[in-house]
Amino acid sequence: MARIGAGFRAIRQMTSRFSEGWLMIRIPKPHLSRRAFALTTLAGAGFLAMPRPLHAVGRARNVTALAFDGDALLVACETLLRSDDGGTSWASESASDAGDILALATHPDRPGRVITGLARGGVAVSDDGGRNWERGRGGLPDEAVTAIAVAAAQPDMVYAAVRGDGLWQSEDAGRFWTFTMDRPWLADAERDPTALASVDLDTGMGGIWIYAGTEAGLTRVPDCFCRWQDVRPGNAMDALVSGDAPPPEAPLPAGEPIHALASAPSAPETLYAALPSGIWASRNAGVVWSRVADGSASAVAAHPTSPRHIVAVLDGGLTQSRDGGATWSALAVI
């Protein structure tokens, strides 16, 4: 009888707690991980006050771009998410002030400065890591900015690809713009750049190449903006003088769109590309490529001082490698 009485008392206590709302939690959706369920439960009970974990983003949020701001990781989706602790926790910045983001660009010499290309046209610039924004259209056509890059050796020089138009340049960190270059001609048609990367190499005019990924493959132009060229061994002048360039030894897969490009500032010859066939890496400025991750890749970013530390969106999940793509680990389920 004593056990039965204790059982009744326990039931009454549980009923009382339910009525007081102590355990009124939302049942998790099946796709949530155990960690995400635990965080959701504790937060609902008032036990946690922290930035939202990326698990809460859900697969419905389409990640359009990744970038590093120093050690911080930036993820552009419906808003701008920022993690300052390696992906453990995330804060949502006020990217709604900037509009829908298609592209992100940062520079290691300008910590806190984030430049975005916008789907509704123009760019937005933040100098405090994404908390406040200034719109910069200054001469740009009223079309989507599909790709953006900061010049490797000049952190106030920015390049933007405008859909249906061409390549534009700003010398004041994205506030005013001038037209620089027509769109590249690949596979018998002009192609909009879907990704841009500025790479500081001795083989470029003045040491700078602008690499562009398109729906039809990879191309590049030296900073003289004289002509889009195939990626090949040798320097820019050799390519201009010799005319037709020999094919690279191991190019990216023919006919695949390039969704994103990332250069490693501390190792300029190291490039990464996100393609439908996976993440690809080059250690010689894009002449030879090898696949370092299988799956459908939509975004990639390289750490500014650790060239083998990369983050990518692969098969809809956020993942990272700290050894140049030899091994990968999930940061979160998105």
mmCIF file of C-alpha atoms in Angstrom:
data_model
loop_
_atom_site.group_PDB
_atom_site.id
_atom_site.type_symbol
_atom_site.label_atom_id
_atom_site.label_comp_id
_atom_site.label_asym_id
_atom_site.label_seq_id
_atom_site.Cartn_x
_atom_site.Cartn_y
_atom_site.Cartn_z
ATOM 1 C CA MET A 1 0.000 0.000 0.000
ATOM 2 C CA ALA A 2 2.855 2.367 0.745
ATOM 3 C CA ARG A 3 4.207 1.867 -2.796
ATOM 4 C CA ILE A 4 0.757 2.523 -4.279
ATOM 5 C CA GLY A 5 0.409 5.666 -2.202
ATOM 6 C CA ALA A 6 3.812 6.894 -3.320
ATOM 7 C CA GLY A 7 2.824 6.236 -6.899
ATOM 8 C CA PHE A 8 -0.356 8.321 -6.564
ATOM 9 C CA ARG A 9 1.625 11.170 -5.009
ATOM 10 C CA ALA A 10 4.108 11.099 -7.921
ATOM 11 C CA ILE A 11 1.267 11.227 -10.444
ATOM 12 C CA ARG A 12 -0.319 14.192 -8.638
ATOM 13 C CA GLN A 13 3.030 16.024 -8.622
ATOM 14 C CA MET A 14 3.508 15.449 -12.367
ATOM 15 C CA THR A 15 -0.068 16.607 -13.049
ATOM 16 C CA SER A 16 0.528 19.723 -10.995
ATOM 17 C CA ARG A 17 3.693 20.521 -12.915
ATOM 18 C CA PHE A 18 1.921 20.098 -16.242
ATOM 19 C CA SER A 19 -0.811 22.465 -15.089
ATOM 20 C CA GLU A 20 1.771 25.039 -14.044
ATOM 21 C CA GLY A 21 3.318 24.849 -17.531
ATOM 22 C CA TRP A 22 6.683 23.492 -16.393
ATOM 23 C CA LEU A 23 6.704 20.741 -19.002
ATOM 24 C CA MET A 24 4.680 22.322 -21.782
ATOM 25 C CA ILE A 25 7.234 21.853 -24.542
ATOM 26 C CA ARG A 26 6.780 21.449 -28.284
ATOM 27 C CA ILE A 27 7.294 17.941 -29.587
ATOM 28 C CA PRO A 28 10.287 18.048 -31.913
ATOM 29 C CA LYS A 29 10.043 17.315 -35.601
ATOM 30 C CA PRO A 30 11.575 13.958 -36.501
ATOM 31 C CA HIS A 31 14.492 15.489 -38.401
ATOM 32 C CA LEU A 32 15.897 17.335 -35.367
ATOM 33 C CA SER A 33 19.068 15.896 -33.916
ATOM 34 C CA ARG A 34 19.284 14.909 -30.258
ATOM 35 C CA ARG A 35 21.406 17.973 -29.568
ATOM 36 C CA ALA A 36 18.916 20.277 -31.287
ATOM 37 C CA PHE A 37 16.013 18.665 -29.371
ATOM 38 C CA ALA A 38 17.837 19.109 -26.084
ATOM 39 C CA LEU A 39 18.559 22.771 -26.817
ATOM 40 C CA THR A 40 14.966 23.397 -27.925
ATOM 41 C CA THR A 41 13.606 21.735 -24.777
ATOM 42 C CA LEU A 42 15.855 23.651 -22.401
ATOM 43 C CA ALA A 43 15.274 26.957 -24.146
ATOM 44 C CA GLY A 44 11.516 26.407 -23.987
ATOM 45 C CA ALA A 45 11.793 25.826 -20.251
ATOM 46 C CA GLY A 46 13.709 29.075 -19.829
ATOM 47 C CA PHE A 47 16.983 27.397 -18.897
ATOM 48 C CA LEU A 48 19.054 28.706 -21.830
ATOM 49 C CA ALA A 49 19.709 32.152 -23.273
ATOM 50 C CA MET A 50 22.132 31.873 -26.173
ATOM 51 C CA PRO A 51 22.343 32.558 -29.920
ATOM 52 C CA ARG A 52 20.204 30.217 -31.985
ATOM 53 C CA PRO A 53 21.963 27.010 -33.068
ATOM 54 C CA LEU A 54 22.143 26.516 -36.809
ATOM 55 C CA HIS A 55 20.118 23.299 -36.379
ATOM 56 C CA ALA A 56 17.107 25.588 -36.003
ATOM 57 C CA VAL A 57 17.577 26.944 -39.514
ATOM 58 C CA GLY A 58 16.113 23.820 -41.134
ATOM 59 C CA ARG A 59 16.545 22.625 -44.692
ATOM 60 C CA ALA A 60 13.986 25.131 -45.989
ATOM 61 C CA ARG A 61 16.566 27.889 -45.699
ATOM 62 C CA ASN A 62 18.641 28.059 -48.844
ATOM 63 C CA VAL A 63 22.264 28.988 -48.145
ATOM 64 C CA THR A 64 23.438 31.280 -50.927
ATOM 65 C CA ALA A 65 26.970 32.146 -49.784
ATOM 66 C CA LEU A 66 29.655 31.523 -47.159
ATOM 67 C CA ALA A 67 32.565 33.678 -46.013
ATOM 68 C CA PHE A 68 35.062 34.032 -43.188
ATOM 69 C CA ASP A 69 35.432 37.319 -41.326
ATOM 70 C CA GLY A 70 38.657 36.545 -39.521
ATOM 71 C CA ASP A 71 37.840 33.409 -37.517
ATOM 72 C CA ALA A 72 34.099 34.105 -37.646
ATOM 73 C CA LEU A 73 31.987 32.204 -40.151
ATOM 74 C CA LEU A 74 29.218 33.970 -42.086
ATOM 75 C CA VAL A 75 26.284 32.128 -43.663
ATOM 76 C CA ALA A 76 23.893 33.940 -45.995
ATOM 77 C CA CYS A 77 20.401 32.473 -46.260
ATOM 78 C CA GLU A 78 17.115 34.234 -45.465
ATOM 79 C CA THR A 79 19.195 36.333 -43.099
ATOM 80 C CA LEU A 80 22.905 36.567 -42.272
ATOM 81 C CA LEU A 81 24.066 34.110 -39.616
ATOM 82 C CA ARG A 82 27.371 34.634 -37.808
ATOM 83 C CA SER A 83 29.294 32.218 -35.618
ATOM 84 C CA ASP A 84 32.273 33.391 -33.598
ATOM 85 C CA ASP A 85 32.925 30.013 -31.959
ATOM 86 C CA GLY A 86 33.494 27.639 -34.848
ATOM 87 C CA GLY A 87 29.859 26.842 -35.485
ATOM 88 C CA THR A 88 28.797 25.945 -31.936
ATOM 89 C CA SER A 89 26.366 28.862 -31.680
ATOM 90 C CA TRP A 90 24.980 31.370 -34.127
ATOM 91 C CA ALA A 91 23.627 34.917 -34.081
ATOM 92 C CA SER A 92 21.276 36.290 -36.720
ATOM 93 C CA GLU A 93 22.446 39.679 -37.957
ATOM 94 C CA SER A 94 20.227 42.389 -39.424
ATOM 95 C CA ALA A 95 20.692 41.319 -43.040
ATOM 96 C CA SER A 96 17.060 42.168 -43.745
ATOM 97 C CA ASP A 97 18.246 45.754 -43.986
ATOM 98 C CA ALA A 98 20.436 44.666 -46.882
ATOM 99 C CA GLY A 99 17.894 42.590 -48.784
ATOM 100 C CA ASP A 100 18.229 39.087 -50.229
ATOM 101 C CA ILE A 101 21.924 38.155 -50.386
ATOM 102 C CA LEU A 102 23.402 36.312 -53.369
ATOM 103 C CA ALA A 103 27.111 36.823 -52.630
ATOM 104 C CA LEU A 104 29.460 37.637 -49.744
ATOM 105 C CA ALA A 105 32.966 39.119 -49.717
ATOM 106 C CA THR A 106 35.405 39.930 -46.918
ATOM 107 C CA HIS A 107 39.120 40.723 -46.638
ATOM 108 C CA PRO A 108 41.554 39.777 -43.855
ATOM 109 C CA ASP A 109 42.960 43.342 -43.746
ATOM 110 C CA ARG A 110 39.503 44.790 -43.032
ATOM 111 C CA PRO A 111 38.094 42.794 -40.107
ATOM 112 C CA GLY A 112 34.387 43.394 -39.624
ATOM 113 C CA ARG A 113 33.785 44.615 -43.173
ATOM 114 C CA VAL A 114 31.249 42.469 -45.021
ATOM 115 C CA ILE A 115 30.165 43.278 -48.586
ATOM 116 C CA THR A 116 27.106 41.607 -50.053
ATOM 117 C CA GLY A 117 25.709 41.307 -53.559
ATOM 118 C CA LEU A 118 21.924 41.676 -53.540
ATOM 119 C CA ALA A 119 19.239 39.909 -55.528
ATOM 120 C CA ARG A 120 17.288 43.146 -55.949
ATOM 121 C CA GLY A 121 20.312 45.006 -57.264
ATOM 122 C CA GLY A 122 23.215 46.886 -55.729
ATOM 123 C CA VAL A 123 25.393 45.955 -52.792
ATOM 124 C CA ALA A 124 25.300 46.489 -49.053
ATOM 125 C CA VAL A 125 28.347 47.146 -46.882
ATOM 126 C CA SER A 126 28.735 46.509 -43.165
ATOM 127 C CA ASP A 127 31.775 47.632 -41.189
ATOM 128 C CA ASP A 128 30.726 45.947 -37.934
ATOM 129 C CA GLY A 129 30.447 42.318 -38.918
ATOM 130 C CA GLY A 130 26.910 42.493 -40.283
ATOM 131 C CA ARG A 131 25.046 44.383 -37.584
ATOM 132 C CA ASN A 132 24.499 47.593 -39.532
ATOM 133 C CA TRP A 133 24.401 48.134 -43.288
ATOM 134 C CA GLU A 134 24.880 50.885 -45.841
ATOM 135 C CA ARG A 135 23.425 50.423 -49.302
ATOM 136 C CA GLY A 136 25.845 51.147 -52.146
ATOM 137 C CA ARG A 137 24.422 51.316 -55.652
ATOM 138 C CA GLY A 138 26.446 54.297 -56.954
ATOM 139 C CA GLY A 139 26.306 53.667 -60.698
ATOM 140 C CA LEU A 140 25.447 49.961 -60.722
ATOM 141 C CA PRO A 141 22.635 48.829 -63.021
ATOM 142 C CA ASP A 142 19.367 47.883 -61.362
ATOM 143 C CA GLU A 143 19.969 44.139 -61.699
ATOM 144 C CA ALA A 144 21.010 41.355 -59.356
ATOM 145 C CA VAL A 145 24.644 41.234 -58.238
ATOM 146 C CA THR A 146 25.416 37.561 -58.733
ATOM 147 C CA ALA A 147 29.025 37.497 -57.495
ATOM 148 C CA ILE A 148 31.393 39.744 -55.595
ATOM 149 C CA ALA A 149 35.084 39.749 -54.618
ATOM 150 C CA VAL A 150 37.540 42.038 -52.849
ATOM 151 C CA ALA A 151 40.898 42.574 -54.562
ATOM 152 C CA ALA A 152 43.545 40.409 -52.924
ATOM 153 C CA ALA A 153 46.117 43.185 -52.451
ATOM 154 C CA GLN A 154 43.767 46.193 -52.245
ATOM 155 C CA PRO A 155 41.073 45.710 -49.585
ATOM 156 C CA ASP A 156 39.083 48.779 -50.669
ATOM 157 C CA MET A 157 38.887 47.560 -54.291
ATOM 158 C CA VAL A 158 35.765 45.488 -54.944
ATOM 159 C CA TYR A 159 34.553 43.658 -58.064
ATOM 160 C CA ALA A 160 30.907 42.841 -58.722
ATOM 161 C CA ALA A 161 29.229 40.808 -61.460
ATOM 162 C CA VAL A 162 25.864 42.238 -62.516
ATOM 163 C CA ARG A 163 23.395 39.855 -64.111
ATOM 164 C CA GLY A 164 23.046 40.417 -67.852
ATOM 165 C CA ASP A 165 25.642 43.200 -67.847
ATOM 166 C CA GLY A 166 29.255 42.498 -66.874
ATOM 167 C CA LEU A 167 31.998 43.164 -64.348
ATOM 168 C CA TRP A 168 32.020 46.383 -62.303
ATOM 169 C CA GLN A 169 34.688 47.852 -60.040
ATOM 170 C CA SER A 170 34.617 50.026 -56.928
ATOM 171 C CA GLU A 171 37.658 51.738 -55.413
ATOM 172 C CA ASP A 172 35.894 52.838 -52.218
ATOM 173 C CA ALA A 173 34.687 49.554 -50.726
ATOM 174 C CA GLY A 174 31.515 49.315 -52.754
ATOM 175 C CA ARG A 175 29.947 52.747 -52.528
ATOM 176 C CA PHE A 176 30.564 53.983 -56.093
ATOM 177 C CA TRP A 177 31.107 51.861 -59.197
ATOM 178 C CA THR A 178 32.469 51.974 -62.760
ATOM 179 C CA PHE A 179 32.042 49.455 -65.562
ATOM 180 C CA THR A 180 35.163 47.341 -66.188
ATOM 181 C CA MET A 181 34.577 44.275 -68.368
ATOM 182 C CA ASP A 182 31.968 42.527 -70.486
ATOM 183 C CA ARG A 183 30.726 39.135 -69.401
ATOM 184 C CA PRO A 184 32.971 36.204 -70.402
ATOM 185 C CA TRP A 185 32.233 34.365 -73.641
ATOM 186 C CA LEU A 186 32.104 30.610 -73.026
ATOM 187 C CA ALA A 187 30.479 27.795 -75.011
ATOM 188 C CA ASP A 188 29.267 30.162 -77.743
ATOM 189 C CA ALA A 189 27.470 32.586 -75.444
ATOM 190 C CA GLU A 190 28.040 35.355 -72.923
ATOM 191 C CA ARG A 191 27.880 33.966 -69.402
ATOM 192 C CA ASP A 192 27.024 35.632 -66.134
ATOM 193 C CA PRO A 193 29.686 35.049 -63.477
ATOM 194 C CA THR A 194 28.177 33.045 -60.643
ATOM 195 C CA ALA A 195 31.341 33.283 -58.536
ATOM 196 C CA LEU A 196 34.352 35.608 -58.345
ATOM 197 C CA ALA A 197 37.720 35.323 -56.625
ATOM 198 C CA SER A 198 40.656 37.737 -56.629
ATOM 199 C CA VAL A 199 43.966 35.909 -56.537
ATOM 200 C CA ASP A 200 47.389 37.499 -55.946
ATOM 201 C CA LEU A 201 49.774 35.670 -58.288
ATOM 202 C CA ASP A 202 53.031 36.662 -59.955
ATOM 203 C CA THR A 203 51.631 35.499 -63.308
ATOM 204 C CA GLY A 204 48.941 38.211 -63.419
ATOM 205 C CA MET A 205 49.308 41.762 -64.668
ATOM 206 C CA GLY A 206 50.335 43.603 -61.542
ATOM 207 C CA GLY A 207 50.106 40.334 -59.656
ATOM 208 C CA ILE A 208 46.304 40.079 -59.712
ATOM 209 C CA TRP A 209 43.925 37.693 -61.444
ATOM 210 C CA ILE A 210 40.129 37.799 -61.252
ATOM 211 C CA TYR A 211 38.754 34.267 -61.523
ATOM 212 C CA ALA A 212 35.129 33.819 -62.579
ATOM 213 C CA GLY A 213 32.961 30.745 -62.290
ATOM 214 C CA THR A 214 30.031 30.513 -64.695
ATOM 215 C CA GLU A 215 27.340 28.014 -65.623
ATOM 216 C CA ALA A 216 29.638 26.830 -68.412
ATOM 217 C CA GLY A 217 32.972 26.612 -66.592
ATOM 218 C CA LEU A 218 35.935 28.601 -65.292
ATOM 219 C CA THR A 219 37.714 31.616 -66.773
ATOM 220 C CA ARG A 220 39.885 34.474 -65.541
ATOM 221 C CA VAL A 221 41.107 37.930 -66.472
ATOM 222 C CA PRO A 222 44.230 39.814 -65.319
ATOM 223 C CA ASP A 223 43.673 43.151 -63.631
ATOM 224 C CA CYS A 224 44.453 44.960 -66.872
ATOM 225 C CA PHE A 225 40.980 43.707 -67.938
ATOM 226 C CA CYS A 226 42.259 43.105 -71.451
ATOM 227 C CA ARG A 227 40.616 39.746 -72.165
ATOM 228 C CA TRP A 228 38.970 36.799 -70.423
ATOM 229 C CA GLN A 229 41.305 33.801 -70.691
ATOM 230 C CA ASP A 230 41.279 30.078 -70.087
ATOM 231 C CA VAL A 231 43.186 29.019 -67.001
ATOM 232 C CA ARG A 232 46.555 27.725 -68.184
ATOM 233 C CA PRO A 233 50.185 27.472 -67.060
ATOM 234 C CA GLY A 234 52.318 30.564 -67.582
ATOM 235 C CA ASN A 235 51.625 34.239 -67.185
ATOM 236 C CA ALA A 236 49.021 36.614 -68.562
ATOM 237 C CA MET A 237 51.281 38.057 -71.269
ATOM 238 C CA ASP A 238 52.086 34.591 -72.622
ATOM 239 C CA ALA A 239 48.378 33.914 -73.046
ATOM 240 C CA LEU A 240 47.786 37.240 -74.814
ATOM 241 C CA VAL A 241 50.664 36.790 -77.247
ATOM 242 C CA SER A 242 50.207 33.116 -78.059
ATOM 243 C CA GLY A 243 46.487 33.278 -78.778
ATOM 244 C CA ASP A 244 44.839 29.912 -78.287
ATOM 245 C CA ALA A 245 45.840 28.390 -74.991
ATOM 246 C CA PRO A 246 46.548 24.691 -74.528
ATOM 247 C CA PRO A 247 44.033 22.928 -72.308
ATOM 248 C CA PRO A 248 44.977 22.642 -68.646
ATOM 249 C CA GLU A 249 46.304 19.318 -67.439
ATOM 250 C CA ALA A 250 43.296 18.478 -65.260
ATOM 251 C CA PRO A 251 40.486 21.031 -65.595
ATOM 252 C CA LEU A 252 37.217 21.130 -63.743
ATOM 253 C CA PRO A 253 34.507 18.845 -65.241
ATOM 254 C CA ALA A 254 33.341 20.222 -68.567
ATOM 255 C CA GLY A 255 29.864 21.669 -68.721
ATOM 256 C CA GLU A 256 29.271 21.825 -64.969
ATOM 257 C CA PRO A 257 28.161 25.128 -63.446
ATOM 258 C CA ILE A 258 30.435 26.612 -60.815
ATOM 259 C CA HIS A 259 28.345 27.698 -57.851
ATOM 260 C CA ALA A 260 31.151 29.178 -55.754
ATOM 261 C CA LEU A 261 34.884 29.876 -55.767
ATOM 262 C CA ALA A 262 37.154 30.476 -52.804
ATOM 263 C CA SER A 263 40.776 31.536 -52.769
ATOM 264 C CA ALA A 264 43.010 31.088 -49.758
ATOM 265 C CA PRO A 265 44.609 34.515 -49.099
ATOM 266 C CA SER A 266 47.564 33.043 -47.227
ATOM 267 C CA ALA A 267 48.263 30.551 -50.044
ATOM 268 C CA PRO A 268 47.276 32.274 -53.323
ATOM 269 C CA GLU A 269 47.743 29.213 -55.522
ATOM 270 C CA THR A 270 45.153 27.295 -53.488
ATOM 271 C CA LEU A 271 41.607 27.501 -54.856
ATOM 272 C CA TYR A 272 38.377 25.689 -54.040
ATOM 273 C CA ALA A 273 35.269 25.345 -56.200
ATOM 274 C CA ALA A 274 31.732 24.187 -55.422
ATOM 275 C CA LEU A 275 30.104 22.213 -58.260
ATOM 276 C CA PRO A 276 27.141 19.836 -58.579
ATOM 277 C CA SER A 277 29.714 17.016 -58.531
ATOM 278 C CA GLY A 278 31.322 18.097 -55.249
ATOM 279 C CA ILE A 279 34.082 20.263 -53.807
ATOM 280 C CA TRP A 280 37.173 20.558 -55.992
ATOM 281 C CA ALA A 281 40.609 21.865 -55.010
ATOM 282 C CA SER A 282 43.587 23.201 -56.939
ATOM 283 C CA ARG A 283 47.067 23.791 -55.510
ATOM 284 C CA ASN A 284 48.467 25.487 -58.612
ATOM 285 C CA ALA A 285 46.059 28.350 -59.304
ATOM 286 C CA GLY A 286 43.442 26.355 -61.155
ATOM 287 C CA VAL A 287 45.525 24.450 -63.717
ATOM 288 C CA VAL A 288 45.087 21.042 -62.049
ATOM 289 C CA TRP A 289 41.973 20.191 -60.028
ATOM 290 C CA SER A 290 41.064 17.211 -57.884
ATOM 291 C CA ARG A 291 37.783 16.378 -56.188
ATOM 292 C CA VAL A 292 38.053 16.429 -52.397
ATOM 293 C CA ALA A 293 34.380 15.821 -51.528
ATOM 294 C CA ASP A 294 31.541 14.043 -53.345
ATOM 295 C CA GLY A 295 27.989 15.348 -53.424
ATOM 296 C CA SER A 296 26.188 18.419 -54.656
ATOM 297 C CA ALA A 297 28.053 21.510 -53.451
ATOM 298 C CA SER A 298 26.521 24.978 -53.504
ATOM 299 C CA ALA A 299 28.944 27.137 -51.465
ATOM 300 C CA VAL A 300 32.522 27.101 -50.175
ATOM 301 C CA ALA A 301 34.789 29.415 -48.144
ATOM 302 C CA ALA A 302 38.462 29.257 -47.155
ATOM 303 C CA HIS A 303 39.866 30.529 -43.860
ATOM 304 C CA PRO A 304 42.027 33.661 -44.375
ATOM 305 C CA THR A 305 45.097 32.361 -42.524
ATOM 306 C CA SER A 306 44.609 28.569 -42.600
ATOM 307 C CA PRO A 307 44.338 27.601 -46.276
ATOM 308 C CA ARG A 308 43.468 23.981 -45.502
ATOM 309 C CA HIS A 309 40.509 25.006 -43.341
ATOM 310 C CA ILE A 310 37.440 25.158 -45.572
ATOM 311 C CA VAL A 311 33.693 25.227 -44.977
ATOM 312 C CA ALA A 312 31.172 24.114 -47.586
ATOM 313 C CA VAL A 313 27.508 23.421 -48.162
ATOM 314 C CA LEU A 314 27.414 19.829 -49.386
ATOM 315 C CA ASP A 315 24.171 17.949 -50.076
ATOM 316 C CA GLY A 316 22.320 20.608 -48.116
ATOM 317 C CA GLY A 317 24.482 20.280 -44.986
ATOM 318 C CA LEU A 318 27.111 22.617 -43.563
ATOM 319 C CA THR A 319 30.416 20.785 -43.290
ATOM 320 C CA GLN A 320 34.055 21.651 -42.742
ATOM 321 C CA SER A 321 37.507 20.272 -43.347
ATOM 322 C CA ARG A 322 40.700 21.334 -41.610
ATOM 323 C CA ASP A 323 43.036 19.308 -43.818
ATOM 324 C CA GLY A 324 42.235 20.608 -47.296
ATOM 325 C CA GLY A 325 39.375 18.210 -47.910
ATOM 326 C CA ALA A 326 40.974 14.905 -46.862
ATOM 327 C CA THR A 327 38.474 14.521 -44.005
ATOM 328 C CA TRP A 328 35.182 16.280 -43.269
ATOM 329 C CA SER A 329 32.959 16.822 -40.249
ATOM 330 C CA ALA A 330 29.451 18.226 -40.006
ATOM 331 C CA LEU A 331 29.029 21.629 -38.411
ATOM 332 C CA ALA A 332 25.255 21.442 -38.327
ATOM 333 C CA VAL A 333 22.254 20.108 -40.163
ATOM 334 C CA ILE A 334 20.778 22.866 -42.323
#
